[in-house]
Structures are given as structure tokens and as C-alpha cells.
Short mmCIF file of C-alpha atoms in Angstrom, two decimals:
data_model
loop_
_atom_site.label_atom_id
_atom_site.label_comp_id
_atom_site.label_asym_id
_atom_site.label_seq_id
_atom_site.Cartn_x
_atom_site.Cartn_y
_atom_site.Cartn_z
CA MET A 148 -55.26 90.09 -57.69
CA LYS A 149 -56.28 90.62 -54.09
CA HIS A 150 -54.59 87.33 -53.14
CA TYR A 151 -51.30 88.44 -54.68
CA SER A 152 -51.39 91.80 -52.88
CA PHE A 153 -52.06 90.05 -49.57
CA LEU A 154 -49.19 87.59 -50.13
CA LEU A 155 -46.83 90.42 -51.11
CA LEU A 156 -47.81 92.42 -48.01
CA LEU A 157 -47.35 89.31 -45.82
CA ALA A 158 -43.92 88.63 -47.33
CA LEU A 159 -42.82 92.21 -46.71
CA LEU A 160 -43.94 92.09 -43.07
CA CYS A 161 -42.17 88.79 -42.44
CA CYS A 162 -38.90 89.88 -44.03
CA ASN A 163 -38.84 93.28 -42.40
CA LYS A 164 -38.03 92.19 -38.84
CA PRO A 165 -37.01 94.98 -36.46
CA GLU A 166 -33.28 95.08 -35.76
CA LYS A 167 -32.08 94.07 -32.33
CA SER A 168 -30.67 96.87 -30.20
CA SER A 169 -26.94 97.43 -30.40
CA GLU A 170 -26.65 96.39 -26.73
CA ASN A 171 -27.46 92.77 -27.62
CA THR A 172 -25.38 92.46 -30.76
CA THR A 173 -21.67 91.85 -30.85
CA ASN A 174 -19.15 91.69 -33.60
CA SER A 175 -17.62 88.23 -33.45
CA ASP A 176 -14.27 89.67 -34.57
CA GLU A 177 -14.00 91.84 -31.48
CA PRO A 178 -13.60 90.20 -28.05
CA GLU A 179 -16.09 91.30 -25.45
CA ARG A 180 -14.43 93.33 -22.73
CA ALA A 181 -15.14 92.49 -19.14
CA ILE A 182 -16.13 95.58 -17.28
CA ASN A 183 -16.05 95.58 -13.52
CA ASP A 184 -16.61 99.01 -12.08
CA THR A 185 -16.98 97.94 -8.45
CA ILE A 186 -13.27 98.49 -7.74
CA PRO A 187 -11.68 101.84 -8.66
CA LEU A 188 -8.77 101.50 -11.10
CA ILE A 189 -6.82 104.30 -9.36
CA ARG A 190 -5.98 104.30 -5.66
CA GLU A 191 -6.86 107.34 -3.63
CA LYS A 192 -4.04 106.62 -1.18
CA VAL A 193 -0.90 104.59 -1.98
CA GLU A 194 0.64 102.83 1.00
CA LYS A 195 4.32 103.74 1.48
CA SER A 196 5.16 100.54 3.37
CA PRO A 197 5.18 97.10 1.71
CA VAL A 198 1.83 95.28 1.49
CA ALA A 199 3.65 91.90 1.42
CA SER A 200 7.21 90.87 2.31
CA TYR A 201 9.49 87.88 2.43
CA SER A 202 12.98 87.52 3.84
CA GLU A 203 15.29 84.51 4.07
CA LYS A 204 18.84 84.39 5.39
CA VAL A 205 21.40 83.33 2.79
CA LYS A 206 24.14 81.01 4.00
CA ASP A 207 27.35 82.99 4.10
CA ASP A 208 30.04 82.70 6.77
CA LEU A 209 31.32 86.26 6.40
CA ASN A 210 28.22 88.36 5.77
CA ASP A 211 24.64 88.68 6.94
CA TRP A 212 23.08 88.39 3.46
CA ARG A 213 19.38 87.93 2.80
CA LEU A 214 17.03 87.24 -0.05
CA ALA A 215 14.35 89.87 0.49
CA VAL A 216 11.21 90.63 -1.53
CA ASP A 217 8.92 93.57 -0.81
CA ILE A 218 5.71 94.28 -2.69
CA TYR A 219 4.46 97.89 -2.89
CA GLU A 220 1.22 99.43 -4.09
CA THR A 221 1.29 101.75 -7.05
CA LYS A 222 -1.23 104.41 -8.06
CA GLU A 223 -2.98 101.78 -10.20
CA THR A 224 -5.09 99.45 -8.06
CA PHE A 225 -4.18 96.23 -9.86
CA LYS A 226 -0.47 96.96 -10.38
CA PHE A 227 2.24 96.45 -7.79
CA LEU A 228 5.97 97.09 -7.64
CA MET A 229 8.17 94.22 -6.52
CA LYS A 230 11.57 95.15 -5.03
CA ILE A 231 14.06 92.31 -4.64
CA GLU A 232 17.40 92.26 -2.86
CA TYR A 233 20.00 89.51 -2.76
CA MET A 234 23.47 90.21 -1.39
CA VAL A 235 24.45 93.38 -3.29
CA GLN A 236 22.08 92.73 -6.21
CA GLU A 237 18.85 94.70 -6.44
CA ALA A 238 16.04 94.24 -8.93
CA GLU A 239 12.52 95.52 -9.59
CA ASP A 240 9.64 93.91 -11.35
CA THR A 241 5.93 94.63 -11.72
CA LEU A 242 2.88 92.52 -10.91
CA THR A 243 -0.45 93.02 -12.61
CA ILE A 244 -3.28 91.26 -10.77
CA PRO A 245 -6.53 90.49 -12.65
CA ASN A 246 -9.66 92.33 -11.59
CA PHE A 247 -11.89 89.68 -10.01
CA GLY A 248 -14.23 92.28 -8.53
CA ILE A 249 -12.37 92.33 -5.22
CA MET A 250 -9.52 94.43 -3.90
CA PRO A 251 -6.30 92.61 -4.82
CA LYS A 252 -4.38 90.90 -2.01
CA VAL A 253 -0.77 90.01 -2.79
CA GLU A 254 1.17 87.42 -0.79
CA VAL A 255 4.75 86.12 -0.83
CA ARG A 256 5.33 82.53 0.27
CA LYS A 257 8.34 80.26 0.73
CA GLY A 258 9.44 78.72 -2.54
CA PRO A 259 10.04 75.07 -3.33
CA GLU A 260 13.81 75.32 -2.94
CA LYS A 261 16.20 76.98 -0.55
CA GLU A 262 16.54 80.71 -1.15
CA SER A 263 13.37 81.02 -3.23
CA CYS A 264 9.89 82.43 -2.85
CA ILE A 265 6.65 82.59 -4.80
CA VAL A 266 4.79 85.83 -5.30
CA GLY A 267 1.09 85.44 -5.88
CA PHE A 268 -2.36 86.69 -4.98
CA LEU A 269 -5.60 85.50 -3.43
CA ASP A 270 -8.58 84.89 -5.68
CA LYS A 271 -12.26 85.44 -4.80
CA LYS A 272 -12.32 82.17 -2.84
CA GLY A 273 -9.20 83.12 -0.87
CA GLU A 274 -7.04 80.56 -2.69
CA PHE A 275 -3.41 81.44 -3.34
CA LYS A 276 -2.58 81.76 -7.04
CA GLU A 277 1.11 81.39 -7.87
CA TYR A 278 2.36 84.10 -10.18
CA LYS A 279 6.14 84.61 -10.09
CA LEU A 280 9.09 82.67 -8.70
CA VAL A 281 12.03 84.55 -7.24
CA ALA A 282 15.05 82.27 -6.88
CA LEU A 283 18.82 82.08 -6.97
CA LYS A 284 20.64 80.16 -9.65
CA ASP A 285 24.43 80.04 -9.49
CA LYS A 286 24.33 82.99 -7.05
CA GLN A 287 22.39 85.05 -9.60
CA LEU A 288 18.92 86.42 -8.96
CA LYS A 289 16.24 85.02 -11.29
CA ILE A 290 12.61 86.03 -11.67
CA LYS A 291 10.37 83.65 -13.58
CA THR A 292 6.67 83.98 -14.40
CA LEU A 293 5.04 80.72 -13.38
CA LYS A 294 1.50 81.34 -14.64
CA TYR A 295 -0.43 83.99 -16.52
CA TYR A 296 -3.88 85.11 -15.40
CA ALA A 297 -6.72 87.00 -17.04
CA ARG A 298 -10.35 87.58 -16.26
CA THR A 299 -12.84 86.93 -19.05
CA ARG A 300 -16.57 87.02 -19.38
CA TYR A 301 -18.45 84.59 -21.54
CA ARG A 302 -21.69 85.45 -23.28
CA VAL A 303 -24.37 82.78 -23.41
CA SER A 304 -26.29 82.70 -26.68
CA LYS A 305 -30.06 82.56 -26.45
#
């Protein structure tokens, strides 16, 4: 009988493993959220002047028209307001830059065709990432998202 009691006690001890802390467990149905608290999500001071600009003269014999793009900060650190002007047309669009753990730096560069530009940002390595194309098609202003970006964090299983 002593042998059975010992085996029963051993079985209970083996099966009753302590639970892992909730910090190390994740529900596979819920994506893990990347948290990066090194950069504040709200700006203390919003610049009134554009942080990036582009301007290109539009061929017109009678008028001095331009394709102009100005990027402005908003109260949210990773969101920007894009103001676009072409002839008498005006448009606005927003840019949301992923949080790579650095202050976002937006740039506007010459596009692949005449009267076009590419709005993008610099990543951690300082490489330009294309985001949106601003172009004219049949004298109409067009804004096209070229690529979508997101920051994710992967968990390595032990």
C-alpha cells in the first residue's frame, strides 16, 4: 500500500505544474501589440510651417501654375497633413507613418513622370520609403497609395 501512495503522490506532483506568469503567455487569437514608448504619441509643439515641400512649374503659356505639395505636422506625432495645389484645384490627405522608435522624418521627392512627386519617409537606416504618389492625369489631380507600412514585433518561442 505504501508503494501505491508514493506513486499517487508522485503523479499529483508531476501533473500539478505551476502556471506560467501571465506576462509570458499569449492568446494566439489576439495579435501581440508592439509597444514603443520612446517617442511621445502627442507633440508638445506643432510646427506651423511645412516640414517637407515640393513644387514644380506646370507648363502653361498663360498662367504661372504649379504642382505644390506641403506636409504639415499635426498634434499626433506619427500623423501628418498633406496639402496639395494644382492650378485652381486644392486637396488634402493624411499620412500615417509607422513608429520605428525614431522621430518620423517625411520627405517629398520628384516623381517618375513630369508633374508628379512621391511622398515618403525615412526609416531607421535613413532609407527613403515611398508612400504616396501625387500626379496629374488628364489635368486632374490624383493621389495614389504606393505601399502600405506597419511595424510588427515577432515573439520567438522557447
